[in-house]
Coordinates of C-alpha atoms and ligand atoms in Angstrom, one line a residue:
Chain A
M360 CA 0.0 0.0 0.0
T361 CA 1.4 3.5 -0.9
R362 CA 1.5 6.1 1.7
P363 CA 2.4 9.2 -0.2
Y364 CA 2.8 11.5 2.8
S365 CA 4.6 9.5 5.5
A366 CA 6.2 6.4 4.6
D367 CA 8.8 6.4 7.2
A368 CA 7.7 4.0 10.0
S369 CA 10.3 5.2 12.3
E370 CA 8.8 8.7 12.6
V371 CA 7.3 9.5 16.0
F372 CA 4.3 11.8 16.6
V373 CA 3.7 12.6 20.3
I374 CA 0.4 14.1 21.5
I375 CA 0.4 15.7 25.1
G376 CA -3.2 15.7 26.5
A377 CA -5.5 12.6 26.0
G378 CA -8.7 14.6 26.0
Q379 CA -11.2 15.2 23.0
T380 CA -8.5 16.8 21.0
G381 CA -5.6 14.3 21.7
A382 CA -7.8 11.2 21.1
T383 CA -9.5 12.6 17.9
A384 CA -6.1 13.7 16.5
A385 CA -4.6 10.3 17.2
A386 CA -7.3 8.6 15.3
E387 CA -7.2 11.0 12.4
M388 CA -3.4 10.5 11.9
R389 CA -4.2 6.8 11.3
Q390 CA -7.2 7.7 9.2
Q391 CA -4.7 9.8 7.0
G392 CA -2.5 6.8 6.6
F393 CA 0.3 7.9 9.0
S394 CA 2.3 4.7 9.7
G395 CA 4.8 5.9 12.2
R396 CA 4.5 5.7 16.0
I397 CA 1.6 7.6 17.8
I398 CA 2.1 8.2 21.5
L399 CA -0.7 9.8 23.4
I400 CA 0.3 11.0 26.8
G401 CA -2.3 12.0 29.3
E402 CA -2.3 13.1 32.9
E403 CA -5.7 11.6 33.7
P404 CA -5.8 7.9 34.4
H405 CA -8.9 7.3 32.2
L406 CA -9.2 6.3 28.6
P407 CA -10.0 9.5 26.6
Y408 CA -13.6 10.6 27.4
E409 CA -16.1 13.4 26.4
R410 CA -16.6 16.2 28.9
P411 CA -20.2 17.3 27.8
P412 CA -21.9 14.3 29.6
L413 CA -20.2 15.1 32.8
S414 CA -22.6 17.9 33.8
K415 CA -25.6 15.9 32.4
D416 CA -26.0 12.2 31.9
V417 CA -23.0 11.0 33.9
L418 CA -24.9 12.6 36.9
L419 CA -28.5 11.8 35.8
Q420 CA -28.2 8.3 34.4
P421 CA -24.8 7.0 35.5
A422 CA -25.9 3.4 34.7
N423 CA -26.3 3.7 31.1
T424 CA -24.0 6.6 30.2
R425 CA -20.6 5.8 28.6
C426 CA -18.6 8.9 27.9
Q427 CA -15.5 7.2 26.5
I428 CA -14.7 8.7 23.0
Y429 CA -13.6 5.3 21.5
P430 CA -14.1 1.8 22.6
D431 CA -11.4 0.1 24.8
T432 CA -9.8 -1.8 21.8
F433 CA -9.5 1.2 19.6
Y434 CA -6.2 2.2 20.7
S435 CA -4.4 -1.2 20.3
D436 CA -6.3 -1.9 17.1
N437 CA -4.8 1.3 15.7
A438 CA -1.3 1.1 17.3
I439 CA -1.9 4.2 19.3
E440 CA 0.4 4.0 22.3
L441 CA -1.3 5.3 25.4
R442 CA 0.7 6.7 28.3
L443 CA -2.1 7.4 30.7
G444 CA -1.7 8.8 34.2
H445 CA 1.6 10.5 33.1
R446 CA 2.1 14.3 33.2
V447 CA 4.6 15.8 30.8
T448 CA 6.8 18.2 32.8
D449 CA 9.1 19.3 30.1
L450 CA 8.9 20.0 26.5
N451 CA 12.5 20.4 24.9
L452 CA 12.6 21.7 21.4
T453 CA 16.3 21.5 20.8
L454 CA 16.5 17.9 21.8
R455 CA 13.0 17.2 20.4
Q456 CA 11.9 15.2 23.4
V457 CA 9.4 15.4 26.2
V458 CA 10.1 14.4 29.8
L459 CA 7.3 12.8 32.0
A460 CA 6.9 13.3 35.7
N461 CA 8.5 9.8 36.4
G462 CA 11.6 10.9 34.5
E463 CA 10.9 9.0 31.3
V464 CA 12.1 10.6 28.1
T465 CA 10.3 10.3 24.8
P466 CA 11.8 11.8 21.7
F467 CA 9.5 13.0 18.8
D468 CA 9.6 14.2 15.3
K469 CA 6.4 16.2 15.5
L470 CA 4.4 16.9 18.4
L471 CA 0.7 18.2 19.2
L472 CA -0.1 20.2 22.2
A473 CA -3.6 19.2 23.2
T474 CA -3.3 20.1 26.8
G475 CA -6.7 21.9 27.0
S476 CA -7.7 23.9 29.9
R477 CA -8.4 23.6 33.8
V478 CA -10.9 25.1 36.2
R479 CA -10.2 28.7 37.2
R480 CA -9.7 28.5 40.9
Y481 CA -11.7 30.9 43.2
P482 CA -9.5 31.3 46.3
L483 CA -12.2 32.8 48.3
L484 CA -14.2 29.6 47.9
D485 CA -11.4 27.1 47.9
R486 CA -10.6 28.4 51.5
L487 CA -13.6 26.6 52.7
E488 CA -11.8 23.3 51.9
R489 CA -14.8 21.0 52.4
D490 CA -18.1 21.0 50.6
V491 CA -16.8 23.1 47.7
Y492 CA -16.7 21.6 44.3
T493 CA -15.8 22.3 40.7
L494 CA -16.4 20.3 37.5
R495 CA -13.9 19.4 34.8
T496 CA -13.0 15.8 34.9
L497 CA -14.7 12.4 35.3
D498 CA -13.3 12.2 38.9
D499 CA -14.9 15.7 39.6
A500 CA -18.2 14.3 38.3
E501 CA -17.9 11.2 40.5
A502 CA -17.2 13.5 43.6
L503 CA -20.4 15.4 42.9
K504 CA -22.7 12.4 42.8
P505 CA -23.2 11.9 46.6
V506 CA -23.6 15.8 46.9
L507 CA -26.5 16.1 44.4
Q508 CA -29.1 14.4 46.4
P509 CA -32.8 15.0 47.1
G510 CA -33.2 17.9 49.6
K511 CA -29.6 19.1 49.4
R512 CA -29.2 22.9 49.3
I513 CA -26.9 23.7 46.5
L514 CA -25.1 27.1 45.9
I515 CA -23.9 27.4 42.4
V516 CA -21.5 30.3 41.8
G517 CA -21.2 31.2 38.1
G518 CA -24.2 31.5 35.6
G519 CA -22.3 30.3 32.6
V520 CA -23.1 27.1 30.6
I521 CA -21.5 24.7 33.3
G522 CA -23.3 26.5 36.1
L523 CA -26.7 26.2 34.4
E524 CA -26.2 22.6 33.2
L525 CA -25.4 21.8 36.8
A526 CA -28.4 23.7 38.1
S527 CA -30.5 21.7 35.7
S528 CA -29.1 18.3 36.7
A529 CA -29.2 19.2 40.4
V530 CA -33.0 20.0 40.2
D531 CA -33.5 16.8 38.3
L532 CA -31.9 15.0 41.1
G533 CA -34.1 16.7 43.8
A534 CA -31.7 19.2 45.1
Q535 CA -32.7 22.9 45.9
V536 CA -30.6 25.3 43.8
Q537 CA -29.6 28.9 44.0
V538 CA -27.3 30.4 41.3
I539 CA -25.2 33.5 42.0
E540 CA -23.8 35.4 39.1
Q541 CA -21.8 38.6 39.1
A542 CA -22.9 39.8 35.7
P543 CA -26.5 41.2 35.4
R544 CA -27.4 38.3 33.0
L545 CA -26.7 34.6 32.5
M546 CA -24.5 33.0 29.9
G547 CA -22.8 36.5 29.2
R548 CA -20.0 35.0 27.0
G549 CA -21.7 32.8 24.5
A550 CA -25.5 33.5 24.1
P551 CA -27.6 36.4 23.0
L552 CA -29.6 37.9 25.8
V553 CA -33.0 36.6 24.5
V554 CA -31.6 33.0 24.9
A555 CA -30.2 33.9 28.4
D556 CA -33.5 35.2 29.5
Y557 CA -35.4 32.4 28.0
L558 CA -33.2 29.9 29.9
Q559 CA -33.4 31.9 33.1
E560 CA -37.2 31.6 33.0
S561 CA -37.1 27.9 32.2
H562 CA -34.8 27.3 35.3
R563 CA -36.9 29.6 37.5
Q564 CA -40.1 27.5 36.7
R565 CA -38.2 24.5 37.7
G566 CA -37.5 26.1 41.1
V567 CA -34.0 27.7 40.7
H568 CA -33.4 30.9 42.5
F569 CA -31.1 33.5 40.8
H570 CA -29.0 36.2 42.2
L571 CA -27.7 38.2 39.4
G572 CA -25.5 41.1 39.4
A573 CA -24.3 39.9 42.8
G574 CA -20.6 39.6 43.8
L575 CA -19.4 37.4 46.7
I576 CA -18.0 39.1 49.6
S577 CA -17.3 36.2 51.9
A578 CA -17.8 32.5 52.3
E579 CA -17.8 30.9 55.7
R580 CA -18.7 27.7 57.3
G581 CA -21.4 28.1 59.8
D582 CA -23.2 25.6 61.9
G583 CA -22.8 22.6 59.6
E584 CA -23.6 24.6 56.6
I585 CA -21.9 27.1 54.3
V586 CA -22.8 30.8 54.3
L587 CA -22.2 33.0 51.4
T588 CA -22.4 36.8 51.8
L589 CA -23.2 38.8 48.6
D590 CA -22.4 42.4 48.0
N591 CA -26.0 43.4 48.0
G592 CA -26.2 42.3 51.8
M593 CA -27.8 38.9 51.4
C594 CA -26.6 35.8 53.1
L595 CA -27.3 32.6 51.5
S596 CA -26.8 29.3 53.2
G597 CA -26.3 25.8 51.7
D598 CA -24.9 22.3 52.2
A599 CA -22.4 22.6 49.3
V600 CA -21.0 25.1 46.9
I601 CA -20.2 24.4 43.2
Y602 CA -18.5 26.9 41.1
G603 CA -17.9 27.5 37.5
I604 CA -16.2 30.6 36.7
G605 CA -14.3 29.8 33.6
V606 CA -11.1 28.1 32.7
E607 CA -7.4 28.7 32.7
L608 CA -5.4 27.3 29.8
N609 CA -2.7 24.7 30.2
T610 CA -0.1 26.8 28.3
E611 CA 2.8 26.4 30.6
L612 CA 4.7 23.8 28.6
A613 CA 4.4 25.8 25.5
S614 CA 5.5 29.1 27.3
A615 CA 8.5 27.4 29.0
A616 CA 9.6 26.1 25.6
G617 CA 9.5 29.5 24.1
L618 CA 6.6 29.1 21.7
A619 CA 4.3 32.1 21.0
V620 CA 1.6 32.4 23.5
D621 CA -0.9 35.1 23.9
K622 CA -3.6 33.8 26.1
G623 CA -3.7 30.6 24.0
V624 CA -0.9 28.9 22.2
L625 CA -1.0 30.7 18.9
I626 CA -1.4 28.6 15.8
N627 CA -1.7 29.4 12.1
E628 CA -4.3 28.2 9.6
H629 CA -2.6 24.8 9.5
C630 CA -2.6 24.4 13.4
R631 CA 1.2 25.1 13.5
T632 CA 2.7 26.9 16.4
S633 CA 5.6 29.3 16.0
H634 CA 7.9 26.1 15.8
P635 CA 7.5 24.2 12.5
S636 CA 7.4 20.9 14.2
I637 CA 5.0 21.8 17.0
Y638 CA 1.2 22.0 16.6
A639 CA -1.7 22.8 18.8
A640 CA -5.4 22.3 18.9
G641 CA -8.5 22.5 21.1
D642 CA -9.2 24.6 24.2
V643 CA -5.4 25.5 24.5
A644 CA -5.1 27.0 21.0
S645 CA -5.7 30.3 19.6
Q646 CA -5.9 30.1 15.9
W647 CA -5.3 32.8 13.2
N648 CA -8.5 33.2 11.3
P649 CA -7.7 34.9 7.9
A650 CA -11.3 35.9 7.2
L651 CA -11.8 37.7 10.6
E652 CA -8.0 38.8 10.6
Q653 CA -7.7 37.9 14.3
Y654 CA -6.8 35.0 16.6
V655 CA -9.9 33.0 17.7
R656 CA -10.0 30.7 20.7
L657 CA -13.0 28.5 21.3
E658 CA -13.9 26.2 24.3
T659 CA -16.2 23.8 22.5
W660 CA -16.4 20.2 21.8
E661 CA -16.7 20.8 18.1
N662 CA -13.6 23.0 18.0
A663 CA -11.7 20.4 19.8
K664 CA -12.8 17.8 17.3
N665 CA -12.3 19.8 14.2
Q666 CA -9.1 21.4 15.1
A667 CA -7.7 18.0 16.2
I668 CA -8.6 16.6 12.6
A669 CA -7.1 19.7 11.0
A670 CA -4.0 19.5 13.0
A671 CA -3.6 15.7 12.3
Q672 CA -4.1 16.3 8.5
S673 CA -1.6 19.0 8.8
M674 CA 1.0 16.9 10.6
V675 CA 0.6 14.0 8.2
S676 CA 0.4 15.8 4.9
G677 CA 1.0 19.5 5.5
V678 CA -2.6 20.5 4.4
A679 CA -5.5 21.2 6.8
R680 CA -9.2 21.5 6.4
S681 CA -11.0 24.9 6.0
F682 CA -12.7 26.7 8.8
E683 CA -16.3 26.0 9.8
V684 CA -18.9 28.1 11.5
P685 CA -18.4 27.8 15.2
W686 CA -21.0 25.8 16.8
F687 CA -21.8 24.4 20.3
W688 CA -24.7 22.9 22.2
S689 CA -25.9 22.8 25.8
D690 CA -28.5 20.5 27.2
Q691 CA -30.4 21.7 30.1
C692 CA -33.9 21.7 31.6
G693 CA -34.5 18.9 29.3
M694 CA -33.9 21.1 26.2
N695 CA -31.3 21.0 23.5
I696 CA -29.9 24.3 22.7
Q697 CA -27.5 24.8 19.9
L698 CA -25.7 28.0 19.0
A699 CA -23.8 28.7 15.7
G700 CA -21.9 31.7 14.4
S701 CA -21.9 35.0 16.3
S702 CA -23.8 35.5 19.6
V703 CA -24.1 39.2 18.7
A704 CA -26.4 40.5 16.1
Q705 CA -28.4 43.6 15.5
E706 CA -31.6 41.8 15.6
W707 CA -32.8 38.2 16.4
L708 CA -35.8 36.9 14.3
V709 CA -37.9 34.2 15.8
R710 CA -38.9 31.3 13.7
G711 CA -41.8 29.8 15.6
Q712 CA -42.8 31.0 19.0
L713 CA -40.7 31.6 22.1
S714 CA -43.6 30.0 24.1
D715 CA -43.3 26.8 22.1
S716 CA -41.1 23.9 23.1
R717 CA -39.1 24.3 20.0
F718 CA -38.1 27.3 17.9
T719 CA -35.1 28.9 16.0
L720 CA -33.5 32.3 16.4
I721 CA -31.9 33.8 13.6
G722 CA -29.3 36.7 14.2
M723 CA -29.3 39.3 11.4
T724 CA -26.7 42.1 11.1
D725 CA -26.9 44.5 7.9
G726 CA -29.3 42.1 6.4
R727 CA -27.1 39.0 6.7
V728 CA -27.4 35.9 8.7
V729 CA -24.6 36.0 11.2
G730 CA -25.7 33.7 14.1
A731 CA -28.4 31.3 15.0
V732 CA -29.8 29.5 18.1
T733 CA -32.0 26.4 17.9
V734 CA -34.0 25.4 20.9
N735 CA -35.2 21.6 20.5
N736 CA -34.9 22.3 16.9
G737 CA -31.5 20.9 15.8
R738 CA -32.9 19.9 12.4
D739 CA -32.7 23.6 11.3
M740 CA -29.1 23.9 12.5
R741 CA -27.4 22.5 9.2
S742 CA -29.4 25.0 7.1
V743 CA -28.6 28.0 9.2
K744 CA -25.0 27.1 9.4
T745 CA -25.0 27.2 5.7
L746 CA -26.7 30.5 5.7
I747 CA -24.1 32.0 8.1
A748 CA -21.1 30.5 6.2
S749 CA -22.3 32.0 3.0
Q750 CA -23.3 35.4 4.6
A751 CA -26.8 34.9 3.0
S752 CA -29.3 37.7 3.0
P753 CA -32.5 35.7 2.6
D754 CA -36.0 37.2 2.5
R755 CA -37.1 37.8 6.0
A756 CA -40.7 36.6 5.4
L757 CA -39.3 33.3 4.3
L758 CA -37.0 33.0 7.4
L759 CA -39.8 33.7 9.7
D760 CA -42.2 31.2 8.1
S761 CA -41.7 28.2 10.2
T762 CA -44.1 26.2 8.1
K763 CA -41.5 26.3 5.3
D764 CA -38.4 24.1 5.5
L765 CA -35.3 26.2 6.0
R766 CA -33.4 23.7 3.6
R767 CA -35.4 25.4 0.6
L768 CA -33.6 28.7 1.4
V769 CA -30.2 26.9 1.2
C770 CA -30.2 25.1 -2.0
Chain B
M192 CA -40.3 -11.3 11.7
K193 CA -43.1 -8.8 12.2
R194 CA -44.2 -6.6 9.4
I195 CA -45.3 -3.2 10.7
F196 CA -47.2 -0.6 8.6
V197 CA -45.4 2.8 8.5
C198 CA -47.5 4.8 6.1
K199 CA -48.5 5.1 2.6
T200 CA -45.5 5.7 0.3
G201 CA -46.9 9.0 -0.9
E202 CA -47.1 10.3 2.7
L203 CA -43.3 10.2 3.2
A204 CA -41.6 12.8 0.9
S205 CA -38.0 12.5 0.0
G206 CA -35.7 13.9 2.7
E207 CA -38.4 13.2 5.3
A208 CA -38.5 10.8 8.2
R209 CA -41.1 9.0 10.1
K210 CA -40.9 7.5 13.6
V211 CA -42.5 4.1 14.0
E212 CA -43.6 3.7 17.7
V213 CA -42.5 0.0 18.3
N214 CA -40.3 -0.7 21.2
P215 CA -37.7 0.2 20.6
A216 CA -38.7 2.7 18.1
V217 CA -37.6 2.7 14.4
A218 CA -37.1 5.7 12.1
V219 CA -38.1 5.3 8.4
F220 CA -36.5 7.6 5.8
N221 CA -37.1 8.3 2.2
V222 CA -34.0 9.5 0.2
D223 CA -34.8 10.1 -3.4
G224 CA -37.4 7.5 -3.4
V225 CA -35.4 4.9 -1.6
F226 CA -36.6 3.8 1.8
Y227 CA -34.5 3.0 4.7
A228 CA -35.2 2.0 8.4
V229 CA -32.8 2.4 11.3
A230 CA -33.1 2.5 15.1
D231 CA -34.6 5.7 16.1
R232 CA -32.5 6.4 19.2
C233 CA -29.1 7.8 18.5
S234 CA -26.4 5.5 19.7
H235 CA -24.8 8.5 21.4
G236 CA -27.7 9.6 23.5
N237 CA -31.4 10.2 23.8
A238 CA -32.2 11.7 20.6
S239 CA -34.7 10.7 17.9
M240 CA -33.1 10.1 14.6
S241 CA -36.5 10.8 12.8
E242 CA -35.8 14.4 13.8
G243 CA -32.5 14.4 12.1
Y244 CA -31.2 16.2 9.0
V245 CA -31.4 13.8 6.0
E246 CA -28.7 14.2 3.5
D247 CA -28.9 13.3 -0.3
D248 CA -26.1 10.7 0.2
A249 CA -28.4 8.7 2.4
T250 CA -27.0 9.8 5.7
V251 CA -28.8 11.3 8.6
E252 CA -27.3 13.9 11.1
C253 CA -28.5 13.5 14.8
P254 CA -30.5 16.6 15.9
L255 CA -28.7 16.8 19.3
H256 CA -25.0 16.7 18.7
A257 CA -24.7 16.2 15.0
A258 CA -23.3 12.7 14.8
R259 CA -23.8 11.3 11.2
F260 CA -24.9 7.8 10.3
C261 CA -25.1 5.9 7.1
L262 CA -28.8 4.9 6.4
K263 CA -27.8 1.9 4.4
T264 CA -25.5 0.3 6.9
G265 CA -26.3 2.2 10.1
A266 CA -22.5 3.0 10.6
A267 CA -21.4 6.0 12.6
Q268 CA -19.4 8.3 10.3
C269 CA -18.3 10.9 12.7
L270 CA -18.1 11.7 16.3
P271 CA -19.6 11.9 19.0
A272 CA -21.1 8.6 17.9
T273 CA -18.9 5.5 17.3
E274 CA -21.6 2.8 17.6
P275 CA -23.7 1.9 14.6
L276 CA -27.5 2.2 14.5
R277 CA -29.3 -1.2 13.9
T278 CA -30.8 -1.3 10.4
F279 CA -34.1 -2.8 9.4
P280 CA -35.5 -4.1 6.2
V281 CA -38.3 -2.0 4.6
A282 CA -40.9 -3.6 2.1
V283 CA -43.3 -1.8 -0.3
A284 CA -46.5 -3.5 -1.1
G285 CA -48.5 -1.5 -3.7
D286 CA -48.5 2.0 -2.1
E287 CA -48.1 0.8 1.4
L288 CA -44.8 1.0 3.3
Y289 CA -43.6 -1.5 5.9
V290 CA -40.8 -2.1 8.2
E291 CA -39.8 -5.6 9.1
I292 CA -38.7 -6.2 12.6
S293 CA -37.5 -9.4 14.0
E294 CA -39.3 -10.8 17.1
E295 CA -36.1 -10.6 19.1
V296 CA -35.9 -6.8 18.6
A297 CA -39.6 -6.0 19.1
A298 CA -39.7 -8.1 22.3
Ligands
LIG1696 C1 -18.6 19.8 32.4 C2 -18.4 20.2 31.0 C3 -19.3 20.2 30.1 C4 -19.1 20.6 28.8 N1 -20.3 20.6 27.8 C5 -20.0 21.1 26.6 C6 -21.2 21.0 25.7 O1 -22.3 20.7 26.0 N2 -21.0 21.4 24.5 C7 -19.7 21.8 24.0 O2 -19.6 22.2 22.8 N3 -18.6 21.8 24.8 C8 -18.9 21.4 26.1 N4 -17.7 21.4 27.0 C9 -16.4 21.8 26.5 C10 -15.6 20.8 25.8 O3 -15.6 19.6 26.7 C11 -14.1 21.2 25.7 O4 -14.1 22.2 24.9 C12 -13.3 20.1 25.3 O5 -13.2 19.1 26.3 C13 -11.8 20.5 25.0 O6 -11.1 19.4 24.6 P1 -9.4 19.5 24.7 O7 -9.0 18.1 24.5 O8 -8.9 20.5 23.9 O9 -9.0 19.8 26.2 P2 -9.3 19.0 27.6 O10 -10.6 18.4 27.5 O11 -9.1 20.0 28.7 O12 -8.2 17.9 27.7 C14 -7.0 18.2 27.9 C15 -6.3 17.0 28.6 O13 -4.7 17.2 28.6 C16 -4.4 16.7 29.9 N5 -3.2 17.4 30.1 C17 -3.0 18.8 30.3 N6 -1.6 19.1 30.5 C18 -0.9 17.9 30.5 C19 0.4 17.6 30.7 N7 1.4 18.5 30.9 N8 0.7 16.3 30.5 C20 -0.3 15.3 30.3 N9 -1.5 15.6 30.1 C21 -1.9 16.8 30.1 C22 -5.5 17.0 30.8 O14 -5.4 16.3 32.0 C23 -6.7 16.8 29.9 O15 -7.1 15.4 30.2 C24 -17.9 21.0 28.4 C25 -16.8 21.0 29.3 C26 -17.0 20.6 30.5 C27 -15.9 20.6 31.5
LIG1697 S1 -27.5 12.1 21.0 FE1 -26.9 11.8 18.9 S2 -25.0 12.7 18.7 FE2 -25.4 12.8 20.8

């Protein structure tokens, strides 16, 4: 069999980080016909798994939820060497080798940084030491299971996607939930206000209490409970605090190795860093987008998958796939919400009714489709993504007519 | 083998799908006049493939997280799904569309 791009079986590709990005990239390298060694190194002890179910099905239906990305045998079947439970402590560009915490040295020809991100710590809350939780890993999710129980009073700090998904799961599990958010609205980073308001109302109807525009002044342990004092003077007590206030990027190895880092590890269109043999993808990477003329960093499942595929293609054959419209989903309150393109638009058109269980919002700026949100209406997503990608300016009346299939506007 | 009536062939337009409420449910598709039937529940999670996006190349995209499946073989073609969907034979008798389900599945 001919392998035009990489015939040298002695070539070694090392991937640091065995999350969504690392695992997808390893699989794609083989898909592309790479015949050299692939070594996938990850700090976590588990086979690569998806994070999205951690805040949802892993808590709600632990018995029938598998979040592993590929089956057990996938790695040996594809000759992907796993080094799990090992942290890389040094990346040496001159010697082209990585050093693991146990002292083991692994040389490489090309390397992919897929180190992702970690929970941003909140020292004020961490000082409580007990009954304070965050969620990033499978082990974190396991630790939450005994906490999210009927009748438990849960204080969630942070009204972003993870905080809200946890609020939803906690309510499903019978807990009483209060959400504290510093900003005056929810999901400030990724969703238009109409959607944030819609979600807030959905959670409220399920019994969640919100404290928006409220900063934390202190966190103390009282009589068998935790008491949070807000800057509006309120004191909230609960049995446990869970916080989700964003992430911090695992860029330390890249910075120490002298790679260009500006918040994320900077990569070009082909996922290459400032060093020709080092690539990066996923949460940790900030990619040059020629159309937008700026670096863009995304913290989504789809970006992890797509950038991993692009990076693998680039490492194997020097060419990578083109960009796609950013897209992510959130499952909460029994609803599936999908957001594509920009979360900022001059106007949001509603296809259907906000009072219905399913509808689509289409974001318009200067007459063009720039973003979209589907609520329980994933079938519209493919069509609106196409409209966003082509910067289409379709007829408003047609967009608003939910009896007409959006697909007709596309072809 | 149990033969279950789906609908009249004329009632299922190309690019459309219909959920058949057997246990577990089956989704029947029309792609350019060819009918296919696969398990309705996505192998990745609790989604109904009958609400998915049907492509001309006889694939369907999950409405929840966009995994794509081949309607002919049931194979998962992209993440987040890796497990296939079960496929079922379809039969057309006159203008009536049926799906055939083995007793073992319908149990
Ligand atoms: C609870 C939760 C729910 C989510 N839900 C959604 C959702 O519904 N939709 C969506 O689109 N996105 C969601 N996301 C976001 C999505 O999961 C992330 O964008 C994705 O996981 C990024 O993948 P990654 O592989 O780049 O990074 P990560 O998942 O962070 O993986 C990086 C891996 O690298 C390892 N690592 C780091 N440094 C080293 C080192 N020095 N040596 C060895 N290993 C190292 C880490 O231990 C980690 O396992 C969610 C995230 C979380 C936490
Ligand atoms: S439920 Fe179908 S892709 Fe997740």
